[in-house]
Coordinates of C-alpha atoms and ligand atoms in Angstrom, one line a residue:
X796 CA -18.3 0.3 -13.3
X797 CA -18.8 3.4 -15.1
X798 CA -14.9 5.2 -14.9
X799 CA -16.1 8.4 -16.8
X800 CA -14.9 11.2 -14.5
X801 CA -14.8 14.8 -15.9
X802 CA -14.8 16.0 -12.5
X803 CA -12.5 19.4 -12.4
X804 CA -11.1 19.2 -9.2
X805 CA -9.9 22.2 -7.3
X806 CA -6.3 21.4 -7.0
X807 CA -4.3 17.7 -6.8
X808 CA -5.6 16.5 -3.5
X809 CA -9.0 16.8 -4.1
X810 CA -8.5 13.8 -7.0
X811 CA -6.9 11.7 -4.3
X812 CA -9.4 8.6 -3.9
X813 CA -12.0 7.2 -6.4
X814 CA -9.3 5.1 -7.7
X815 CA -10.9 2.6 -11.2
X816 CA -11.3 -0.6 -10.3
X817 CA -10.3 -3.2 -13.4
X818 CA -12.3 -6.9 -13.6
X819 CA -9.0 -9.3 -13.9
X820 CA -10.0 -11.9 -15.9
X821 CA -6.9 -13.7 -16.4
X822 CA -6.0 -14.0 -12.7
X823 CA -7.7 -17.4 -12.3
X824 CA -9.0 -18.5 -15.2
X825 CA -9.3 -22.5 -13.7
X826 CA -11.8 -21.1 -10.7
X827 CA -15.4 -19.5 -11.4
X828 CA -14.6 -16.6 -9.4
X829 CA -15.4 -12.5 -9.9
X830 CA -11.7 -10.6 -9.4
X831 CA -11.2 -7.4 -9.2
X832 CA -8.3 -4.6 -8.5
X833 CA -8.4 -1.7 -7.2
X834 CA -6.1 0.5 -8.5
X835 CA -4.5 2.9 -6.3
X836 CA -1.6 3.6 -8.3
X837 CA -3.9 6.1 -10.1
X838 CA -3.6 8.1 -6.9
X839 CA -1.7 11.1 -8.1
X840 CA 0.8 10.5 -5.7
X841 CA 0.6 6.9 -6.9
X842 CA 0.2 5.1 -4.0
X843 CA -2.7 4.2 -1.5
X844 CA -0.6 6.1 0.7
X845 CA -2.0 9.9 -0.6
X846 CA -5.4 8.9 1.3
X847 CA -3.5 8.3 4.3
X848 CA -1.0 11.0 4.3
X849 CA -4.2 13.5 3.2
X850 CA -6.2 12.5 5.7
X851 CA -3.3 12.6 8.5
X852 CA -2.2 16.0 8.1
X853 CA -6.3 17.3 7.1
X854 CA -7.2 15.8 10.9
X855 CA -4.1 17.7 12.4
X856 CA -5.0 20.5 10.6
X857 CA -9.0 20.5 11.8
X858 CA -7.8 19.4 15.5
X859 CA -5.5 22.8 15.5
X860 CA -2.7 20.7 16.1
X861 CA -0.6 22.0 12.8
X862 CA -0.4 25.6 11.8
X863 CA 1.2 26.7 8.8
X864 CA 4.6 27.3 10.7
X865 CA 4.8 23.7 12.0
X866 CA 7.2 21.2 10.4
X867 CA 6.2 17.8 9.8
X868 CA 8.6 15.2 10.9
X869 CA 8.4 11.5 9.7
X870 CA 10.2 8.4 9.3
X871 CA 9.3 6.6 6.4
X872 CA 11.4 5.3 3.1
X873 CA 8.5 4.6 1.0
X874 CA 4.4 5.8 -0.3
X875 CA 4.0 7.3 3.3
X876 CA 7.0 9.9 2.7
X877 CA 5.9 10.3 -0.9
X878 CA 2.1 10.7 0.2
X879 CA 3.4 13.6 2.5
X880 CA 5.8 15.2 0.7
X881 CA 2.6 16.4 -1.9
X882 CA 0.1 17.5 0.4
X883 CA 2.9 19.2 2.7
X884 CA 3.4 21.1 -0.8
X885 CA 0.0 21.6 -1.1
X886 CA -0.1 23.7 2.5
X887 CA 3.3 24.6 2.0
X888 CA 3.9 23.3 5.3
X889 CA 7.6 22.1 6.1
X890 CA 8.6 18.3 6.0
X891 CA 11.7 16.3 7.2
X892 CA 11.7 12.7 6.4
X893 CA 13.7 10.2 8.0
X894 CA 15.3 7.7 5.9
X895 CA 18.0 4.8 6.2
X896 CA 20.7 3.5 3.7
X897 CA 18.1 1.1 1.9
X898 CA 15.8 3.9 0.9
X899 CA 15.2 3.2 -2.8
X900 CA 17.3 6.1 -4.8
X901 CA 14.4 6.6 -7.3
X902 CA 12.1 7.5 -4.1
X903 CA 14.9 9.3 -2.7
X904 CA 14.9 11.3 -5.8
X905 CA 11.0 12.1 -6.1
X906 CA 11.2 12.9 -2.3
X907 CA 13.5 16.0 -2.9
X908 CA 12.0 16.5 -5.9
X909 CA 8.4 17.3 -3.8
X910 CA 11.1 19.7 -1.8
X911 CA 11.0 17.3 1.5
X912 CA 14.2 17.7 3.8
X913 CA 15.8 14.3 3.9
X914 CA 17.3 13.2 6.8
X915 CA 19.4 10.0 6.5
X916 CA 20.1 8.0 9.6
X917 CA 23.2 5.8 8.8
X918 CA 24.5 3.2 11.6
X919 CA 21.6 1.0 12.8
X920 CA 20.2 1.0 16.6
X921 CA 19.2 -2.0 19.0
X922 CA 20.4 -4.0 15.3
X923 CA 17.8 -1.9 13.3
X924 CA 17.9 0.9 11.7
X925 CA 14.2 1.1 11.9
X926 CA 14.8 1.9 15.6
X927 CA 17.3 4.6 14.4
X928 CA 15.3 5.9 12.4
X929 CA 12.3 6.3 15.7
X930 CA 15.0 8.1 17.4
X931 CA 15.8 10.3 14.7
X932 CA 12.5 11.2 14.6
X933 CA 12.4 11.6 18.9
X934 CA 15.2 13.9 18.6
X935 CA 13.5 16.4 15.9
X936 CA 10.5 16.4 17.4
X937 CA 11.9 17.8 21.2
X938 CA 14.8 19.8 18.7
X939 CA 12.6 21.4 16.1
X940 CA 9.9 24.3 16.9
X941 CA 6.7 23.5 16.2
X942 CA 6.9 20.4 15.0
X943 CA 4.2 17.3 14.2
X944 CA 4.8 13.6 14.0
X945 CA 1.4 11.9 11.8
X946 CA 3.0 8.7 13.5
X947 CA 1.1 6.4 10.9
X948 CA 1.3 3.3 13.0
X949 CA -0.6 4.8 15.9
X950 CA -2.7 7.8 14.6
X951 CA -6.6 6.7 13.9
X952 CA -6.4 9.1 10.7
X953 CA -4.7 6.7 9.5
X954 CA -7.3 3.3 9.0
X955 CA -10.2 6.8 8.9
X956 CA -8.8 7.5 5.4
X957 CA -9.9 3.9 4.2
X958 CA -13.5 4.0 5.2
X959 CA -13.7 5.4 1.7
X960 CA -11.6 3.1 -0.2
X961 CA -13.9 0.0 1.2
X962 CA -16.9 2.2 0.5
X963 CA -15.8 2.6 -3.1
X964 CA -15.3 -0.9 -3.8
X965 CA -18.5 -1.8 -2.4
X966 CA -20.8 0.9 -4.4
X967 CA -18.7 -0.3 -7.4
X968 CA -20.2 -4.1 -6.7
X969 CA -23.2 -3.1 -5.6
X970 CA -22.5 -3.9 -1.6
X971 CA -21.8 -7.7 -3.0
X972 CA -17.8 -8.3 -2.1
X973 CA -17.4 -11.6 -0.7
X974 CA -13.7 -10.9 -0.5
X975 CA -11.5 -8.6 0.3
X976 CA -7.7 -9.0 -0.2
X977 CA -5.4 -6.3 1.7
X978 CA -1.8 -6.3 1.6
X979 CA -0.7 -5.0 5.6
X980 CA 1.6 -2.9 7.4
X981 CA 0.3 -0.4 9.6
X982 CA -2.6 -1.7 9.0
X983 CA -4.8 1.2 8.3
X984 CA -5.7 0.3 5.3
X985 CA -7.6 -3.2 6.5
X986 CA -8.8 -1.3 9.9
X987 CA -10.0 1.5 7.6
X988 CA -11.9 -1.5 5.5
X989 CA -13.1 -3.5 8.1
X990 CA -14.5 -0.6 10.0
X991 CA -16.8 -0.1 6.9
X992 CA -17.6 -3.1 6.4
X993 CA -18.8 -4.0 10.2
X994 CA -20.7 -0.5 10.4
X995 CA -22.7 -1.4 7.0
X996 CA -23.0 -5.1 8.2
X997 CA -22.0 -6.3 5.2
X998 CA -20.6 -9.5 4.5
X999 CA -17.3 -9.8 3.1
X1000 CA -14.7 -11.4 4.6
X1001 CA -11.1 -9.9 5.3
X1002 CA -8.4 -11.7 4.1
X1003 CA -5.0 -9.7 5.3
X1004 CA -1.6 -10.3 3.2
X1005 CA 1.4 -10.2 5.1
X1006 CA 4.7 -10.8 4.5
X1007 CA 6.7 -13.8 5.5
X1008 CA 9.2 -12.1 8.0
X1009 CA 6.8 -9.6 9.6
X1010 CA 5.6 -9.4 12.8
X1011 CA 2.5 -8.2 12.8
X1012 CA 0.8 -11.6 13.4
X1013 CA 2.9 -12.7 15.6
X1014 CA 5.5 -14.4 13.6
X1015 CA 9.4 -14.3 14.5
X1016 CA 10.9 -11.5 12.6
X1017 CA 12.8 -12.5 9.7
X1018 CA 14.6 -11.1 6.2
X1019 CA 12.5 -9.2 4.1
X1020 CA 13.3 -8.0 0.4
X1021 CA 10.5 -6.4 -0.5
X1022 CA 9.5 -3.0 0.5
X1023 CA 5.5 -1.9 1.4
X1024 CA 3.6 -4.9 2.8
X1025 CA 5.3 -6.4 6.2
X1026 CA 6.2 -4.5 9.5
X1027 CA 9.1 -4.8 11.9
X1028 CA 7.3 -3.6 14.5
X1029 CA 3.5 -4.8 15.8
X1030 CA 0.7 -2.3 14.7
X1031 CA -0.8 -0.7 17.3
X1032 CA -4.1 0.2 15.1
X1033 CA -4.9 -3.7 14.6
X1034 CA -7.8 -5.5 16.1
X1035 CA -7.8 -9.1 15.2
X1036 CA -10.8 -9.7 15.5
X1037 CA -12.1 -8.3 12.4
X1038 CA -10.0 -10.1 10.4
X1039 CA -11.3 -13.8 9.1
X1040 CA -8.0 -14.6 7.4
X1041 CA -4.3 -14.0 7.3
X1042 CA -1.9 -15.1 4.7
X1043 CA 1.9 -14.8 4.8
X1044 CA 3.3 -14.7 1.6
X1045 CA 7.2 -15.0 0.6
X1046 CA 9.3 -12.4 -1.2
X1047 CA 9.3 -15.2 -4.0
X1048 CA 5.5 -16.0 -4.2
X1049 CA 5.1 -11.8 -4.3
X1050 CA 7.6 -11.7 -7.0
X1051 CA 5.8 -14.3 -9.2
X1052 CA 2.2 -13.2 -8.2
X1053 CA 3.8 -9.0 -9.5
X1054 CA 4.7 -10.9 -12.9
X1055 CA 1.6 -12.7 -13.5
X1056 CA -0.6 -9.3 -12.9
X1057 CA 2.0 -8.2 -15.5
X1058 CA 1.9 -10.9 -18.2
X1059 CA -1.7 -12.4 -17.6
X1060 CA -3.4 -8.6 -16.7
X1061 CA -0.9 -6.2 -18.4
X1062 CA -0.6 -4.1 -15.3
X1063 CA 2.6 -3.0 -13.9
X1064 CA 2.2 -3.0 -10.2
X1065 CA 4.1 -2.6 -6.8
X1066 CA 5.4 -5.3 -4.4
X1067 CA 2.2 -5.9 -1.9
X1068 CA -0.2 -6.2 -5.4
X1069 CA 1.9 -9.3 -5.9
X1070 CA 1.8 -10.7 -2.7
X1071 CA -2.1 -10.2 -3.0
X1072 CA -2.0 -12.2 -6.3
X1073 CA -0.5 -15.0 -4.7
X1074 CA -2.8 -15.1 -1.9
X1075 CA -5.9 -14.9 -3.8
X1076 CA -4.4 -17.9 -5.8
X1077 CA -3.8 -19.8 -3.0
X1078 CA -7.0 -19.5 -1.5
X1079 CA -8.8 -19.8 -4.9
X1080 CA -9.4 -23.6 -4.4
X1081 CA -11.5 -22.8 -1.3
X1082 CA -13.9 -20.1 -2.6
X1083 CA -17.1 -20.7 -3.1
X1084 CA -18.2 -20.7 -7.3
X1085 CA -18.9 -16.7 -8.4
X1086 CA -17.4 -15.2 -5.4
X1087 CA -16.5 -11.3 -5.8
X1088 CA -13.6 -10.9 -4.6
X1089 CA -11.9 -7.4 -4.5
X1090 CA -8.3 -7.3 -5.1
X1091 CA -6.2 -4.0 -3.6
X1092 CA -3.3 -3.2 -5.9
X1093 CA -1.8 -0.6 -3.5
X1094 CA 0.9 1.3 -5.7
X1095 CA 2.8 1.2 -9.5
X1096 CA 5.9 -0.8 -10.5
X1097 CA 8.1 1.9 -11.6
X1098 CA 9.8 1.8 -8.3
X1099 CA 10.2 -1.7 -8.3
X1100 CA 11.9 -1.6 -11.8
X1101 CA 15.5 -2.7 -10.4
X1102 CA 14.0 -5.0 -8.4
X1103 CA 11.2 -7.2 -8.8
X1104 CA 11.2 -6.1 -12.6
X1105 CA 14.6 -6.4 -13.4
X1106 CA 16.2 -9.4 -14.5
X1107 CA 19.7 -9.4 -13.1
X1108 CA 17.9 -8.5 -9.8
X1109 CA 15.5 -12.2 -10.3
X1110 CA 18.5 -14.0 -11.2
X1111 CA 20.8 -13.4 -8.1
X1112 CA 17.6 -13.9 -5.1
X1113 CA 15.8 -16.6 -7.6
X1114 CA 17.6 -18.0 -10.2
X1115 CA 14.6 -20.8 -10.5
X1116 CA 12.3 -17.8 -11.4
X1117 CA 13.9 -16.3 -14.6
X1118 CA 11.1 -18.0 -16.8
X1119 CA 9.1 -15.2 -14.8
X1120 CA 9.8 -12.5 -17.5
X1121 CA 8.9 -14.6 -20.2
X1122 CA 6.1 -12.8 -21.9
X1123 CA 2.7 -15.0 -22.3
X1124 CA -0.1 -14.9 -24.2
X1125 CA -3.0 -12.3 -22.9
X1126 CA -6.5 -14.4 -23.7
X1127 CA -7.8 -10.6 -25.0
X1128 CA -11.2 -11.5 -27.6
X1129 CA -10.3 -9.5 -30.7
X1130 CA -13.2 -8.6 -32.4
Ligands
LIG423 C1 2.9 -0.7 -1.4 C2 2.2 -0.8 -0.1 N1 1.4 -1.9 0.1 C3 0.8 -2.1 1.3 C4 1.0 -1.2 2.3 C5 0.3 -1.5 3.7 O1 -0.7 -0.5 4.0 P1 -1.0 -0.2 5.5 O2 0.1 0.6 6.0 O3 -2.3 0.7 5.4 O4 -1.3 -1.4 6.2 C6 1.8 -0.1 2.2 C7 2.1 0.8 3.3 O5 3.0 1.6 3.2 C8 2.5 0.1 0.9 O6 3.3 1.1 0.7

Protein backbone atom coordinates (compact mmCIF):
# COMPACT_ATOMS: atom_id res chain seq x y z
CA UNK A 1 0.00 0.00 0.00
CA UNK A 2 1.07 3.25 -1.02
CA UNK A 3 1.09 5.44 2.69
CA UNK A 4 2.22 8.74 1.00
CA UNK A 5 -0.36 11.27 2.23
CA UNK A 6 0.33 14.94 1.78
CA UNK A 7 -3.22 15.64 2.13
CA UNK A 8 -3.60 19.16 4.14
CA UNK A 9 -6.52 18.60 5.96
CA UNK A 10 -8.75 21.42 7.07
CA UNK A 11 -8.45 20.96 10.80
CA UNK A 12 -7.73 17.54 13.15
CA UNK A 13 -10.92 15.64 12.45
CA UNK A 14 -10.82 15.69 8.96
CA UNK A 15 -7.40 13.24 9.36
CA UNK A 16 -9.45 11.00 11.45
CA UNK A 17 -9.64 7.58 9.32
CA UNK A 18 -7.25 6.27 6.59
CA UNK A 19 -5.27 4.74 9.23
CA UNK A 20 -1.57 2.75 7.36
CA UNK A 21 -1.91 -0.61 7.44
CA UNK A 22 1.68 -2.58 8.21
CA UNK A 23 2.31 -6.33 6.51
CA UNK A 24 3.41 -8.24 9.99
CA UNK A 25 5.72 -10.66 8.94
CA UNK A 26 6.94 -11.90 12.16
CA UNK A 27 3.44 -12.72 13.52
CA UNK A 28 3.50 -16.30 12.27
CA UNK A 29 6.37 -17.08 10.63
CA UNK A 30 5.54 -21.31 10.92
CA UNK A 31 2.06 -20.64 8.80
CA UNK A 32 2.03 -19.44 4.99
CA UNK A 33 -0.41 -16.77 5.80
CA UNK A 34 -0.68 -12.77 4.51
CA UNK A 35 -1.05 -10.55 8.05
CA UNK A 36 -1.84 -7.45 8.27
CA UNK A 37 -2.61 -4.51 10.98
CA UNK A 38 -4.44 -1.87 10.78
CA UNK A 39 -3.22 0.77 12.74
CA UNK A 40 -5.63 2.94 14.40
CA UNK A 41 -3.44 4.25 16.84
CA UNK A 42 -2.41 6.80 14.14
CA UNK A 43 -5.87 8.23 14.67
CA UNK A 44 -5.03 11.62 16.17
CA UNK A 45 -6.95 10.88 19.01
CA UNK A 46 -5.16 7.54 18.99
CA UNK A 47 -7.72 5.29 19.17
CA UNK A 48 -10.37 3.62 16.68
CA UNK A 49 -12.63 5.38 18.86
CA UNK A 50 -12.12 9.17 16.95
CA UNK A 51 -14.22 7.46 13.94
CA UNK A 52 -16.86 6.62 16.35
CA UNK A 53 -17.01 9.57 18.54
CA UNK A 54 -16.79 11.77 15.00
CA UNK A 55 -19.29 10.16 13.53
CA UNK A 56 -21.66 10.14 16.72
CA UNK A 57 -21.73 13.64 17.45
CA UNK A 58 -21.54 14.57 13.13
CA UNK A 59 -25.10 12.39 12.96
CA UNK A 60 -26.51 14.42 16.02
CA UNK A 61 -25.37 17.37 14.65
CA UNK A 62 -27.03 16.70 10.79
CA UNK A 63 -30.25 15.13 12.66
CA UNK A 64 -30.62 18.68 14.64
CA UNK A 65 -30.49 16.90 17.63
CA UNK A 66 -27.24 18.92 19.18
CA UNK A 67 -26.86 22.64 18.81
CA UNK A 68 -23.99 24.41 19.94
CA UNK A 69 -25.47 25.03 23.48
CA UNK A 70 -26.06 21.38 24.16
CA UNK A 71 -23.81 19.45 26.56
CA UNK A 72 -22.75 16.11 25.76
CA UNK A 73 -23.08 13.67 28.60
CA UNK A 74 -21.25 10.23 28.54
CA UNK A 75 -20.07 7.44 30.58
CA UNK A 76 -17.01 6.03 29.45
CA UNK A 77 -13.30 5.61 31.12
CA UNK A 78 -11.47 4.91 27.99
CA UNK A 79 -10.90 5.79 23.72
CA UNK A 80 -14.79 6.63 23.73
CA UNK A 81 -14.26 9.61 26.29
CA UNK A 82 -10.93 10.48 24.65
CA UNK A 83 -12.62 10.22 21.09
CA UNK A 84 -15.18 12.84 22.45
CA UNK A 85 -13.46 14.95 24.33
CA UNK A 86 -11.52 16.20 20.75
CA UNK A 87 -14.21 16.64 18.51
CA UNK A 88 -16.42 18.24 21.40
CA UNK A 89 -13.32 20.71 21.26
CA UNK A 90 -13.50 20.94 17.79
CA UNK A 91 -17.38 22.34 17.99
CA UNK A 92 -16.66 23.74 21.26
CA UNK A 93 -19.60 21.94 22.37
CA UNK A 94 -19.70 21.14 26.29
CA UNK A 95 -18.77 17.51 27.59
CA UNK A 96 -19.22 15.73 31.02
CA UNK A 97 -17.82 12.34 31.16
CA UNK A 98 -18.74 9.84 33.62
CA UNK A 99 -15.95 7.91 35.19
CA UNK A 100 -15.50 5.32 38.12
CA UNK A 101 -12.46 4.76 40.58
CA UNK A 102 -10.59 2.42 37.94
CA UNK A 103 -10.35 5.04 35.33
CA UNK A 104 -6.72 4.93 34.20
CA UNK A 105 -5.03 8.36 35.78
CA UNK A 106 -3.02 8.92 32.56
CA UNK A 107 -6.60 8.98 30.59
CA UNK A 108 -7.91 10.84 33.44
CA UNK A 109 -5.22 13.29 32.82
CA UNK A 110 -5.62 13.69 28.87
CA UNK A 111 -9.42 13.88 29.53
CA UNK A 112 -9.16 17.29 31.38
CA UNK A 113 -6.48 18.10 29.48
CA UNK A 114 -9.08 18.14 26.09
CA UNK A 115 -11.18 20.40 28.87
CA UNK A 116 -13.97 17.57 29.42
CA UNK A 117 -15.90 17.90 32.84
CA UNK A 118 -15.14 14.72 34.78
CA UNK A 119 -17.62 13.37 36.72
CA UNK A 120 -16.55 10.52 39.05
CA UNK A 121 -19.12 8.14 40.41
CA UNK A 122 -17.51 6.52 43.49
CA UNK A 123 -19.64 3.63 45.39
CA UNK A 124 -20.80 0.92 42.98
CA UNK A 125 -24.64 0.15 42.13
CA UNK A 126 -26.58 -3.32 41.77
CA UNK A 127 -22.49 -4.48 42.59
CA UNK A 128 -21.17 -2.44 39.49
CA UNK A 129 -20.09 0.59 39.15
CA UNK A 130 -20.83 0.28 35.55
CA UNK A 131 -24.44 0.56 36.56
CA UNK A 132 -23.53 3.65 38.62
CA UNK A 133 -22.00 5.10 36.24
CA UNK A 134 -25.66 4.58 33.74
CA UNK A 135 -27.30 6.35 36.45
CA UNK A 136 -24.96 9.03 36.65
CA UNK A 137 -25.48 9.62 33.31
CA UNK A 138 -29.77 9.25 33.76
CA UNK A 139 -29.55 11.86 36.23
CA UNK A 140 -27.49 14.53 34.00
CA UNK A 141 -29.41 13.97 31.27
CA UNK A 142 -33.21 14.89 33.02
CA UNK A 143 -30.78 17.61 35.29
CA UNK A 144 -28.74 19.36 32.64
CA UNK A 145 -30.40 21.69 29.84
CA UNK A 146 -29.91 20.67 26.70
CA UNK A 147 -28.14 17.92 26.98
CA UNK A 148 -27.15 14.68 24.49
CA UNK A 149 -26.24 11.16 25.40
CA UNK A 150 -24.25 9.45 21.86
CA UNK A 151 -25.10 6.19 24.02
CA UNK A 152 -22.36 4.14 22.00
CA UNK A 153 -23.89 0.78 22.72
CA UNK A 154 -27.20 1.55 21.17
CA UNK A 155 -26.69 4.50 18.56
CA UNK A 156 -26.32 3.12 14.77
CA UNK A 157 -23.60 5.99 14.29
CA UNK A 158 -21.78 3.99 15.99
CA UNK A 159 -21.01 0.45 13.75
CA UNK A 160 -21.87 3.60 10.49
CA UNK A 161 -18.41 4.99 11.33
CA UNK A 162 -16.75 1.53 10.46
CA UNK A 163 -18.18 1.10 6.98
CA UNK A 164 -15.05 3.05 6.20
CA UNK A 165 -12.53 1.29 8.25
CA UNK A 166 -13.59 -2.22 6.45
CA UNK A 167 -13.65 -0.30 3.12
CA UNK A 168 -10.14 0.84 3.70
CA UNK A 169 -8.68 -2.41 4.44
CA UNK A 170 -10.37 -3.90 1.51
CA UNK A 171 -9.17 -1.22 -1.25
CA UNK A 172 -5.69 -1.67 0.49
CA UNK A 173 -5.89 -5.69 -0.47
CA UNK A 174 -7.54 -5.24 -3.40
CA UNK A 175 -11.15 -6.57 -2.05
CA UNK A 176 -9.11 -9.95 -1.23
CA UNK A 177 -9.36 -10.29 2.91
CA UNK A 178 -10.07 -13.63 3.75
CA UNK A 179 -9.97 -12.64 7.38
CA UNK A 180 -10.84 -10.19 9.41
CA UNK A 181 -9.89 -10.12 13.17
CA UNK A 182 -11.88 -7.53 15.49
CA UNK A 183 -11.42 -7.11 18.95
CA UNK A 184 -15.41 -6.36 20.56
CA UNK A 185 -17.19 -4.30 22.85
CA UNK A 186 -19.99 -2.36 21.66
CA UNK A 187 -19.56 -3.92 18.78
CA UNK A 188 -19.65 -1.21 16.24
CA UNK A 189 -16.61 -1.70 15.02
CA UNK A 190 -17.40 -5.46 13.67
CA UNK A 191 -21.24 -4.37 12.79
CA UNK A 192 -19.66 -1.41 11.05
CA UNK A 193 -17.30 -4.22 9.15
CA UNK A 194 -19.64 -6.68 8.48
CA UNK A 195 -22.12 -4.34 7.08
CA UNK A 196 -19.47 -3.55 4.34
CA UNK A 197 -18.62 -6.53 3.76
CA UNK A 198 -22.29 -8.18 3.17
CA UNK A 199 -23.36 -4.97 1.07
CA UNK A 200 -20.10 -5.55 -1.33
CA UNK A 201 -20.59 -9.45 -1.15
CA UNK A 202 -17.37 -10.03 -0.42
CA UNK A 203 -15.90 -12.86 1.12
CA UNK A 204 -14.10 -12.55 4.21
CA UNK A 205 -14.99 -14.09 7.17
CA UNK A 206 -15.53 -12.24 10.66
CA UNK A 207 -13.67 -13.50 13.31
CA UNK A 208 -14.73 -11.37 16.66
CA UNK A 209 -12.25 -11.22 19.74
CA UNK A 210 -13.74 -11.08 22.96
CA UNK A 211 -12.60 -11.20 26.25
CA UNK A 212 -12.81 -14.11 28.56
CA UNK A 213 -15.22 -12.50 31.21
CA UNK A 214 -17.52 -10.60 28.83
CA UNK A 215 -20.89 -11.11 28.14
CA UNK A 216 -21.44 -10.26 24.95
CA UNK A 217 -21.61 -13.87 23.63
CA UNK A 218 -23.33 -15.09 26.12
CA UNK A 219 -20.79 -16.13 28.57
CA UNK A 220 -21.15 -15.71 32.57
CA UNK A 221 -19.65 -12.47 33.53
CA UNK A 222 -16.37 -12.76 35.06
CA UNK A 223 -13.03 -10.60 36.21
CA UNK A 224 -11.56 -8.69 33.69
CA UNK A 225 -8.04 -6.77 33.87
CA UNK A 226 -7.81 -5.45 30.83
CA UNK A 227 -9.56 -2.33 29.71
CA UNK A 228 -11.08 -1.90 25.77
CA UNK A 229 -12.18 -5.31 24.30
CA UNK A 230 -15.02 -7.12 26.67
CA UNK A 231 -18.47 -5.65 27.83
CA UNK A 232 -20.34 -6.06 30.98
CA UNK A 233 -23.40 -5.47 29.47
CA UNK A 234 -24.90 -7.36 26.07
CA UNK A 235 -24.57 -4.98 22.89
CA UNK A 236 -27.57 -4.06 21.64
CA UNK A 237 -25.98 -3.18 18.03
CA UNK A 238 -24.90 -6.99 17.47
CA UNK A 239 -26.41 -9.40 15.02
CA UNK A 240 -24.92 -12.73 15.23
CA UNK A 241 -25.41 -13.74 12.39
CA UNK A 242 -22.79 -11.95 10.47
CA UNK A 243 -20.34 -13.17 12.44
CA UNK A 244 -18.52 -16.79 11.32
CA UNK A 245 -16.29 -16.89 14.45
CA UNK A 246 -15.85 -15.84 17.99
CA UNK A 247 -12.89 -16.26 20.10
CA UNK A 248 -12.56 -15.53 23.84
CA UNK A 249 -9.20 -14.74 24.81
CA UNK A 250 -7.73 -14.34 28.46
CA UNK A 251 -6.25 -11.31 30.11
CA UNK A 252 -2.97 -13.54 29.94
CA UNK A 253 -3.07 -14.75 26.22
CA UNK A 254 -3.74 -10.70 25.47
CA UNK A 255 -0.90 -9.87 27.51
CA UNK A 256 1.55 -12.26 25.75
CA UNK A 257 -0.10 -11.80 22.20
CA UNK A 258 0.58 -7.29 23.17
CA UNK A 259 4.43 -8.47 23.78
CA UNK A 260 4.93 -10.44 20.76
CA UNK A 261 3.46 -7.49 18.46
CA UNK A 262 6.11 -5.67 20.46
CA UNK A 263 9.18 -7.89 20.25
CA UNK A 264 8.48 -9.81 16.99
CA UNK A 265 6.72 -6.49 15.10
CA UNK A 266 8.26 -3.54 17.10
CA UNK A 267 4.84 -1.97 17.59
CA UNK A 268 3.67 -0.81 20.86
CA UNK A 269 0.05 -1.41 20.93
CA UNK A 270 -3.17 -1.38 23.30
CA UNK A 271 -4.86 -4.32 25.18
CA UNK A 272 -7.54 -5.62 22.38
CA UNK A 273 -4.42 -5.63 19.57
CA UNK A 274 -3.11 -8.30 21.84
CA UNK A 275 -5.98 -10.21 22.30
CA UNK A 276 -6.25 -10.13 18.42
CA UNK A 277 -2.65 -11.55 18.25
CA UNK A 278 -3.52 -14.37 20.18
CA UNK A 279 -6.48 -15.22 18.31
CA UNK A 280 -5.04 -15.06 14.92
CA UNK A 281 -2.43 -17.49 16.45
CA UNK A 282 -4.75 -19.72 17.61
CA UNK A 283 -6.60 -20.05 14.65
CA UNK A 284 -3.48 -20.02 12.39
CA UNK A 285 -3.39 -23.88 12.29
CA UNK A 286 -6.73 -23.88 10.53
CA UNK A 287 -6.29 -21.28 7.76
CA UNK A 288 -6.05 -22.14 4.57
CA UNK A 289 -2.13 -21.62 2.86
CA UNK A 290 -1.84 -17.56 1.64
CA UNK A 291 -4.89 -16.44 3.48
CA UNK A 292 -5.09 -12.43 3.92
CA UNK A 293 -5.93 -11.94 6.91
CA UNK A 294 -6.45 -8.33 8.30
CA UNK A 295 -5.43 -7.66 11.71
CA UNK A 296 -7.27 -4.46 13.74
CA UNK A 297 -4.76 -3.01 16.15
CA UNK A 298 -7.39 -0.68 17.79
CA UNK A 299 -5.28 1.89 19.97
CA UNK A 300 -1.30 2.61 21.31
CA UNK A 301 0.36 1.17 24.37
CA UNK A 302 1.26 4.31 26.14
CA UNK A 303 -1.79 3.81 28.25
CA UNK A 304 -1.11 0.40 28.98
CA UNK A 305 2.50 1.31 30.21
CA UNK A 306 1.77 0.45 34.06
CA UNK A 307 0.08 -2.35 33.04
CA UNK A 308 0.50 -4.70 30.38
CA UNK A 309 4.02 -3.04 29.78
CA UNK A 310 5.30 -2.83 33.05
CA UNK A 311 7.10 -5.39 34.71
CA UNK A 312 6.16 -5.20 38.39
CA UNK A 313 2.52 -5.10 36.99
CA UNK A 314 3.46 -8.92 34.95
CA UNK A 315 4.94 -10.21 37.94
CA UNK A 316 2.07 -9.86 40.60
CA UNK A 317 -1.07 -11.21 37.92
CA UNK A 318 1.53 -13.59 35.95
CA UNK A 319 4.63 -14.38 37.56
CA UNK A 320 5.06 -17.33 34.81
CA UNK A 321 5.11 -14.52 32.08
CA UNK A 322 8.13 -12.41 33.16
CA UNK A 323 10.27 -13.97 30.24
CA UNK A 324 7.56 -11.85 28.29
CA UNK A 325 9.79 -8.61 28.33
CA UNK A 326 12.70 -10.32 27.24
CA UNK A 327 13.65 -8.62 24.08
CA UNK A 328 14.06 -11.14 20.89
CA UNK A 329 15.50 -11.02 17.87
CA UNK A 330 13.46 -9.03 14.90
CA UNK A 331 14.21 -11.33 11.51
CA UNK A 332 14.66 -7.54 9.69
CA UNK A 333 16.88 -8.42 6.13
CA UNK A 334 19.69 -5.89 6.39
CA UNK A 335 20.89 -5.06 3.18
C1 LIG B 1 -8.84 -0.56 22.64
C2 LIG B 1 -10.20 -0.99 22.19
N1 LIG B 1 -10.31 -2.11 21.48
C3 LIG B 1 -11.51 -2.58 21.07
C4 LIG B 1 -12.67 -1.89 21.35
C5 LIG B 1 -13.99 -2.45 20.89
O1 LIG B 1 -14.57 -1.67 19.88
P1 LIG B 1 -16.15 -1.62 19.70
O2 LIG B 1 -16.70 -0.82 20.86
O3 LIG B 1 -16.36 -0.92 18.41
O4 LIG B 1 -16.68 -3.00 19.70
C6 LIG B 1 -12.60 -0.70 22.08
C7 LIG B 1 -13.79 0.03 22.45
O5 LIG B 1 -13.78 0.97 23.20
C8 LIG B 1 -11.33 -0.23 22.51
O6 LIG B 1 -11.20 0.90 23.22
Amino acid sequence: MNNTNHTIYPNVLASIGNTPMVQLMNLCPEFNLNIYGKMEAFNPGGSIKDRTAKNILMDAIKKGQINKDTTIVESSSGNMAVGLAQTCLMYGLKLIVVVDPLINQHTLKILKAYGAKIEKVTTQENGSYLNARLNKVDHLLKTVENSFWPNQYANHANPEAHYSTMREITEALDNQVDYLFAATSTCGTIMGCAEYVKQHSLNTKIVAVDAMGSVIFDQAPGKRLIPGHGAGRPSQLIDKSCIDEVMHITDKECVEGCHQLLQREAILAGGSSGAVVSALQKLAPTLPTNANCALILCDRGERYLDTIYSPEWLNQHFPESSELTKPQTLSYQWA
